[in-house]
mmCIF file with all atom_site columns, C-alpha atoms in Angstrom:
data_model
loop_
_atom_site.group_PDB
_atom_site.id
_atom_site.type_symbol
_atom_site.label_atom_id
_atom_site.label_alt_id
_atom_site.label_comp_id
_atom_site.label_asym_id
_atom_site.label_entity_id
_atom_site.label_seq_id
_atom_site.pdbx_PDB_ins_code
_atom_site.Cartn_x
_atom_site.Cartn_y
_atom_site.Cartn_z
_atom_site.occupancy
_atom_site.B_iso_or_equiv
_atom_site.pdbx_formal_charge
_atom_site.auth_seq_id
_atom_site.auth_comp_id
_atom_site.auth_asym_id
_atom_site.auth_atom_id
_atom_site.pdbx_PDB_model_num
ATOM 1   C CA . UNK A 1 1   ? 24.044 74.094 51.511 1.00 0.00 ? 1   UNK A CA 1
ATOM 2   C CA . UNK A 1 2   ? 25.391 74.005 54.778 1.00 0.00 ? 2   UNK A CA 1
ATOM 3   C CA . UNK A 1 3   ? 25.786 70.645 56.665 1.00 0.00 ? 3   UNK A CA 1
ATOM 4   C CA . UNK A 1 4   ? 27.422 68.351 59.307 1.00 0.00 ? 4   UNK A CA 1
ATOM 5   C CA . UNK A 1 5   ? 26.986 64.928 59.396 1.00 0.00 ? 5   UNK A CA 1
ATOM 6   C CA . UNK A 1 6   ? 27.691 63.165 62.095 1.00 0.00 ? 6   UNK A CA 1
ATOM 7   C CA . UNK A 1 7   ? 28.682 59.228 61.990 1.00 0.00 ? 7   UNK A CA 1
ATOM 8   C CA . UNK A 1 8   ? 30.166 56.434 64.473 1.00 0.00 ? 8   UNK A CA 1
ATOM 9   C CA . UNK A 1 9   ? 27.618 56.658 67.517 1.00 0.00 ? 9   UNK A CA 1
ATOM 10  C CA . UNK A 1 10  ? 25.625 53.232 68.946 1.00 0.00 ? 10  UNK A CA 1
ATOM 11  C CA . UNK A 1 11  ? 25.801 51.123 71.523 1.00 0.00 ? 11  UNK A CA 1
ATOM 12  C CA . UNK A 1 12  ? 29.139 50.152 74.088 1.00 0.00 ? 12  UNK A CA 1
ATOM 13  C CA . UNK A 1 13  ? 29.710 48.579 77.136 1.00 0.00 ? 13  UNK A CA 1
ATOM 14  C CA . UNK A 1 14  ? 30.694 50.561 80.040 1.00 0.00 ? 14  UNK A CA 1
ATOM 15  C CA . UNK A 1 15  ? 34.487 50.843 79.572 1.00 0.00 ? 15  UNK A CA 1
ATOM 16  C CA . UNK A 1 16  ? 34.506 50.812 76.124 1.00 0.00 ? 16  UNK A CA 1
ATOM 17  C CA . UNK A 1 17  ? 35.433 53.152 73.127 1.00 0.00 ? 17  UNK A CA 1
ATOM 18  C CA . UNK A 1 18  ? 33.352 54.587 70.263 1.00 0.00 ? 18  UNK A CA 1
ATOM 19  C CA . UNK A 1 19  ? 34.495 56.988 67.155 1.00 0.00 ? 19  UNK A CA 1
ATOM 20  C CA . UNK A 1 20  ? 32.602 60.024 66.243 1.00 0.00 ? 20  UNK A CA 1
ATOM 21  C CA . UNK A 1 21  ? 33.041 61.873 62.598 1.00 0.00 ? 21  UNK A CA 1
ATOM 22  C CA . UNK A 1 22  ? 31.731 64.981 61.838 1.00 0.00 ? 22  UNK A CA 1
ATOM 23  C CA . UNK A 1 23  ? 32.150 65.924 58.131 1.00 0.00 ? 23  UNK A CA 1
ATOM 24  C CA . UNK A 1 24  ? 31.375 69.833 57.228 1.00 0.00 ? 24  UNK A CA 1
ATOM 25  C CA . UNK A 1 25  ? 30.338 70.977 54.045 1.00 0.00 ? 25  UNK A CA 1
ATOM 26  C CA . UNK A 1 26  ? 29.489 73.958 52.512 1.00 0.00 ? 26  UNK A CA 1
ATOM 27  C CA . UNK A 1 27  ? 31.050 76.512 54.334 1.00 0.00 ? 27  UNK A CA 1
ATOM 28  C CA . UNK A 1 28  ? 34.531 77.620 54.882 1.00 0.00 ? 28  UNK A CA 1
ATOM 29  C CA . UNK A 1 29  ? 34.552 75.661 57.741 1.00 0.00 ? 29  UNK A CA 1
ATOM 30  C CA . UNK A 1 30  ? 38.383 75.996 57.603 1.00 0.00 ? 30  UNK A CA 1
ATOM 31  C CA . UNK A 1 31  ? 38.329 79.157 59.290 1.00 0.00 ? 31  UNK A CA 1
ATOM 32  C CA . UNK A 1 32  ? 36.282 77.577 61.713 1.00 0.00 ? 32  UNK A CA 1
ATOM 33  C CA . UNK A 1 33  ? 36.872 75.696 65.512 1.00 0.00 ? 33  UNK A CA 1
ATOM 34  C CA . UNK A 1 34  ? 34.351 72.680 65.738 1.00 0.00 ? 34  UNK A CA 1
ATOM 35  C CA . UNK A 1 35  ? 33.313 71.410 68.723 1.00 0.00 ? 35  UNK A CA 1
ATOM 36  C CA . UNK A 1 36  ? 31.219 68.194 69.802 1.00 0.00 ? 36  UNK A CA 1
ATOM 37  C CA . UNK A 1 37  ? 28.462 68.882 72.392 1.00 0.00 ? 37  UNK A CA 1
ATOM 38  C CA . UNK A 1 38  ? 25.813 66.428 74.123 1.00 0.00 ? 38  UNK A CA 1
ATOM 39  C CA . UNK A 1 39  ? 22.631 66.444 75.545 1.00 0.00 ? 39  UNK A CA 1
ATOM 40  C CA . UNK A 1 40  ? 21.078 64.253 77.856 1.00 0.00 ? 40  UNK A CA 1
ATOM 41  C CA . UNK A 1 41  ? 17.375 63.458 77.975 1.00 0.00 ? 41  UNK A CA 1
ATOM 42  C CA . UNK A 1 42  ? 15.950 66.432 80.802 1.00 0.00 ? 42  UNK A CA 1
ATOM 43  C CA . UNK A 1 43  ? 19.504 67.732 80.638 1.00 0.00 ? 43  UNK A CA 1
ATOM 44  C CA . UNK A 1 44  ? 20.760 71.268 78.963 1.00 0.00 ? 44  UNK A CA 1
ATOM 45  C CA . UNK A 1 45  ? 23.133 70.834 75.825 1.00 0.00 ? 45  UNK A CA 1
ATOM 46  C CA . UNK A 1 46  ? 27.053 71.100 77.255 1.00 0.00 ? 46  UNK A CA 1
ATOM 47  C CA . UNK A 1 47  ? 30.141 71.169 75.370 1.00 0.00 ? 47  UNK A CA 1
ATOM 48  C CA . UNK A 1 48  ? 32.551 68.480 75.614 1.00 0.00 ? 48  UNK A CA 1
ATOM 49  C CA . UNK A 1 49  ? 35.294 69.053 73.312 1.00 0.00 ? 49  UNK A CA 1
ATOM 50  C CA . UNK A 1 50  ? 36.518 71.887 70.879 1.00 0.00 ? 50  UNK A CA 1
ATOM 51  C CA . UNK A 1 51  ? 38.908 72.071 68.663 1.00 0.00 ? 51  UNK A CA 1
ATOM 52  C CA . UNK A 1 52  ? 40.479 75.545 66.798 1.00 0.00 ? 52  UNK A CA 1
ATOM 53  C CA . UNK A 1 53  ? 40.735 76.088 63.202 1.00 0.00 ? 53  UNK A CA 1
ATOM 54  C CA . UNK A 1 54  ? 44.559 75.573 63.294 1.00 0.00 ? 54  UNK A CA 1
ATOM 55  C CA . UNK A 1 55  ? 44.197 72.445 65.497 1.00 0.00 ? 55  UNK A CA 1
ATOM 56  C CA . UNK A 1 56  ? 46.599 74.002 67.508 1.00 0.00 ? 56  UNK A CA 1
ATOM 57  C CA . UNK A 1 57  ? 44.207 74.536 70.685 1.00 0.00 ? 57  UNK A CA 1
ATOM 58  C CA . UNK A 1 58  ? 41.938 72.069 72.435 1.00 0.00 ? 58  UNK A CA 1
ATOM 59  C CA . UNK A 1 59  ? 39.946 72.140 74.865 1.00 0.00 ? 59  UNK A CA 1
ATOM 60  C CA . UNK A 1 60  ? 37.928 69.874 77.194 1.00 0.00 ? 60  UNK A CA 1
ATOM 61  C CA . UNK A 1 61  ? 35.340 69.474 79.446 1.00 0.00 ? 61  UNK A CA 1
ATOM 62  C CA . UNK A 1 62  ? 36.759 68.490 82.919 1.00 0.00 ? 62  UNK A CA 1
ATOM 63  C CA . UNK A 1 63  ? 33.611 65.321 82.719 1.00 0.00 ? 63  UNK A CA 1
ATOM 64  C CA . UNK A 1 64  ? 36.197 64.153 79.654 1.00 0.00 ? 64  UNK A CA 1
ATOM 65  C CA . UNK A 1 65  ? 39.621 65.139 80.108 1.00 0.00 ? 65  UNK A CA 1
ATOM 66  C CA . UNK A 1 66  ? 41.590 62.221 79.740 1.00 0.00 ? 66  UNK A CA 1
ATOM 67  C CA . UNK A 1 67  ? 39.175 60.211 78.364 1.00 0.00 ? 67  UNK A CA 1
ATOM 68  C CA . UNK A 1 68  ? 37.939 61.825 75.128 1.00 0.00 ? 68  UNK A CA 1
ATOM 69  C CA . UNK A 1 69  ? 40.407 63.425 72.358 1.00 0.00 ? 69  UNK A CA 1
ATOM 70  C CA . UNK A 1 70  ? 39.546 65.700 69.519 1.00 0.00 ? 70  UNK A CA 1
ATOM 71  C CA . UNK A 1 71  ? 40.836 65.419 66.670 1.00 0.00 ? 71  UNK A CA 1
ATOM 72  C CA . UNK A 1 72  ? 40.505 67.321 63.061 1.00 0.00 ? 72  UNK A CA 1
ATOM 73  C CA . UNK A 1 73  ? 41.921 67.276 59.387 1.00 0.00 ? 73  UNK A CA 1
ATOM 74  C CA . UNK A 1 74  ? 41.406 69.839 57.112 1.00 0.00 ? 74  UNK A CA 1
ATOM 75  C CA . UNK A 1 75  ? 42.696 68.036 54.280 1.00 0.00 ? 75  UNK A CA 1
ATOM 76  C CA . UNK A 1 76  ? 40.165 65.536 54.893 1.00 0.00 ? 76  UNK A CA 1
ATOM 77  C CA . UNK A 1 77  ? 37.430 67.903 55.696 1.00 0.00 ? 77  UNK A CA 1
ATOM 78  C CA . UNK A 1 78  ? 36.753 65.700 58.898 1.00 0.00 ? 78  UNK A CA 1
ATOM 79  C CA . UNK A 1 79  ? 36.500 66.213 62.578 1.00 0.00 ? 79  UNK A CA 1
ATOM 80  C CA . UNK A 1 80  ? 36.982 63.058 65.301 1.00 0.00 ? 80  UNK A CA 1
ATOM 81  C CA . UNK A 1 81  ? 35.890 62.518 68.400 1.00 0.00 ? 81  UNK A CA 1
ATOM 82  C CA . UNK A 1 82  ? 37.537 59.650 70.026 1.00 0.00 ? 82  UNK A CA 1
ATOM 83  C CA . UNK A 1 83  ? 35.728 58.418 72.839 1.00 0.00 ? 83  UNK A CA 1
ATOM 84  C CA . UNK A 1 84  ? 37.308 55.878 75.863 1.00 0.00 ? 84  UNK A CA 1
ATOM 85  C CA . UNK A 1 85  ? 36.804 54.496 79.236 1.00 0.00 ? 85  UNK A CA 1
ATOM 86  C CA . UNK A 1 86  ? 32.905 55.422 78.782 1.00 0.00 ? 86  UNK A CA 1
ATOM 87  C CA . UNK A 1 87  ? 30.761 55.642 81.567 1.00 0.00 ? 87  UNK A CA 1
ATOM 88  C CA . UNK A 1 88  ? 27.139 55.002 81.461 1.00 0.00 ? 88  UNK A CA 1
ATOM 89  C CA . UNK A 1 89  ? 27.086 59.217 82.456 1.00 0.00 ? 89  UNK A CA 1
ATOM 90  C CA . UNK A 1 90  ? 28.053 59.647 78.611 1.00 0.00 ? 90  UNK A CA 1
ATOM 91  C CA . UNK A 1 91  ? 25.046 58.696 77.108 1.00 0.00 ? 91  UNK A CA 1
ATOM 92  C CA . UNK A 1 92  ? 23.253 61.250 75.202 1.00 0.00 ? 92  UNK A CA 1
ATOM 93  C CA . UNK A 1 93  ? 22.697 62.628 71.660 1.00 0.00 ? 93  UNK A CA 1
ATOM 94  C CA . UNK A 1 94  ? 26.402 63.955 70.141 1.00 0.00 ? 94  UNK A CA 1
ATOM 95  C CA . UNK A 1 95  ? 26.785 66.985 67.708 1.00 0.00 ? 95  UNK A CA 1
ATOM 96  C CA . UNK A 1 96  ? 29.334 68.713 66.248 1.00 0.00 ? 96  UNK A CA 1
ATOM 97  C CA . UNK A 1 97  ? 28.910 72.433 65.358 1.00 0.00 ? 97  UNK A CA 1
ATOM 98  C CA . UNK A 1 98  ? 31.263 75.639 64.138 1.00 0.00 ? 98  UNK A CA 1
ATOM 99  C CA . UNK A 1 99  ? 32.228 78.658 65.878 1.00 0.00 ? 99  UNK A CA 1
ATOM 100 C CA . UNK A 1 100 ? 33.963 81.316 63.487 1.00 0.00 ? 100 UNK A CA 1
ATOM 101 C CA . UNK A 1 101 ? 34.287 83.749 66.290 1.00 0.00 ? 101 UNK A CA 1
ATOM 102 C CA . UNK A 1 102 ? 37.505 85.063 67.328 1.00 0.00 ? 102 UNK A CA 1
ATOM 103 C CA . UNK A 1 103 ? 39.263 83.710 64.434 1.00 0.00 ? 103 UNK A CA 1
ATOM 104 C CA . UNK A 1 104 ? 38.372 79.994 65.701 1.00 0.00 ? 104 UNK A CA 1
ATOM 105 C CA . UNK A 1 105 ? 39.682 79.808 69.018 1.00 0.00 ? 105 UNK A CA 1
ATOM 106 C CA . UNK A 1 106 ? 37.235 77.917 70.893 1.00 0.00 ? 106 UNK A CA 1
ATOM 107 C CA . UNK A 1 107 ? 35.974 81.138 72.656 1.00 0.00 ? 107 UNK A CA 1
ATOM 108 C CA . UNK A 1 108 ? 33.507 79.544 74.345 1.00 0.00 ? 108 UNK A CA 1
ATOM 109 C CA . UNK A 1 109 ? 30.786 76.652 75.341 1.00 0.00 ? 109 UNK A CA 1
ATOM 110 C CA . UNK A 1 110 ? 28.167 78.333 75.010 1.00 0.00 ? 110 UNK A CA 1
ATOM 111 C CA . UNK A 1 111 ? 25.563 76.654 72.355 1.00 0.00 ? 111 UNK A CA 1
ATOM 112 C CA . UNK A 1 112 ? 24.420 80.245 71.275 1.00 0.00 ? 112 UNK A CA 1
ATOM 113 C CA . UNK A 1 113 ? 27.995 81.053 69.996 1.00 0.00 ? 113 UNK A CA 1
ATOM 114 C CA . UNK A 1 114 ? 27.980 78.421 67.138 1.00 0.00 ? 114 UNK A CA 1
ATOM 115 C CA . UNK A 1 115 ? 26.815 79.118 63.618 1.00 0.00 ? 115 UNK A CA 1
ATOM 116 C CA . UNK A 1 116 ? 25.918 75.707 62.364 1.00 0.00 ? 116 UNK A CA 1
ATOM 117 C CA . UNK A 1 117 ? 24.836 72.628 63.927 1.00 0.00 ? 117 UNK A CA 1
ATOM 118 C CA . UNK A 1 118 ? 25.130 68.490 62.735 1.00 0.00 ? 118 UNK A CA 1
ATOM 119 C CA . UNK A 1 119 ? 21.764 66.640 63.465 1.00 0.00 ? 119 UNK A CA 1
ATOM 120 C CA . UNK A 1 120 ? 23.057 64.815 66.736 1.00 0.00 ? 120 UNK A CA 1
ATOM 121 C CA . UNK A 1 121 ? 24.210 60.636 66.872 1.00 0.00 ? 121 UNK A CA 1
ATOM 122 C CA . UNK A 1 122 ? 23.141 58.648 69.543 1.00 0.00 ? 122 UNK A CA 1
ATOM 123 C CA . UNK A 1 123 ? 25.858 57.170 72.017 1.00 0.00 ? 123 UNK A CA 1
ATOM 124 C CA . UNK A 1 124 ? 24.545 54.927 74.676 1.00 0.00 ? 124 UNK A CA 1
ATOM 125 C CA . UNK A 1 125 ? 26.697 53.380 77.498 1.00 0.00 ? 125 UNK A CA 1
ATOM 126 C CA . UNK A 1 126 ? 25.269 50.431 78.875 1.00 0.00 ? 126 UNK A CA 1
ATOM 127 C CA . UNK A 1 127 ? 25.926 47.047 80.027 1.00 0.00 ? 127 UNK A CA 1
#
């Protein structure tokens, strides 16, 4: 069975940091890149961070750059998003999904490219 849980979302202040884990299972998701994505309430899902099979490539959205870092080990069979300096902006529901296409690369942010999908962790930024 195929699954990503996420775990490491809540509540933090405005400035502070939170950790999100994403732990695949039952797929090869070696050959995969993972990627965290959010969605805000009346807001479409965006990508935020991705990360390629290798762990050689990352990329970021430009809401994040700086602030968030990506983060995988496939000896672990985990995935990391660490997040800092967060704004009250970053709230929303977190998930990690898989993209096998184009060996992995993080082709694109588009939600339709990704196979598989965690069930989304809550992250809420407020004083």
């Amino acid at each position: 069975q195929v699954q990503l849980v996420e775990s490491g979302g809540g509540l933090v202040q405005p400035g502070g940091s939170l950790r999100l884990s994403c732990v695949p299972s039952g797929f090869a998701w070696d050959d995969y890149a993972i990627a965290w994505f959010r969605q805000a309430p009346g807001k479409q899902r965006e990508g935020v961070a991705c990360i390629s099979n290798s762990a050689r490539l990352t990329r970021y959205a430009d809401a994040v750059q700086g602030r968030f870092t990506i983060s995988r080990d496939n000896t672990k069979n985990t995935v990391w998003l660490q997040m800092n300096s967060l704004k009250p902006e970053d709230t929303a529901v977190y998930y990690c999904a898989a993209d096998r296409g184009a060996k992995g690369t993080c082709r694109s942010w588009a939600p339709i490219a990704y196979d598989y999908w965690g069930q989304g962790k809550q992250v809420t930024v407020s004083s």
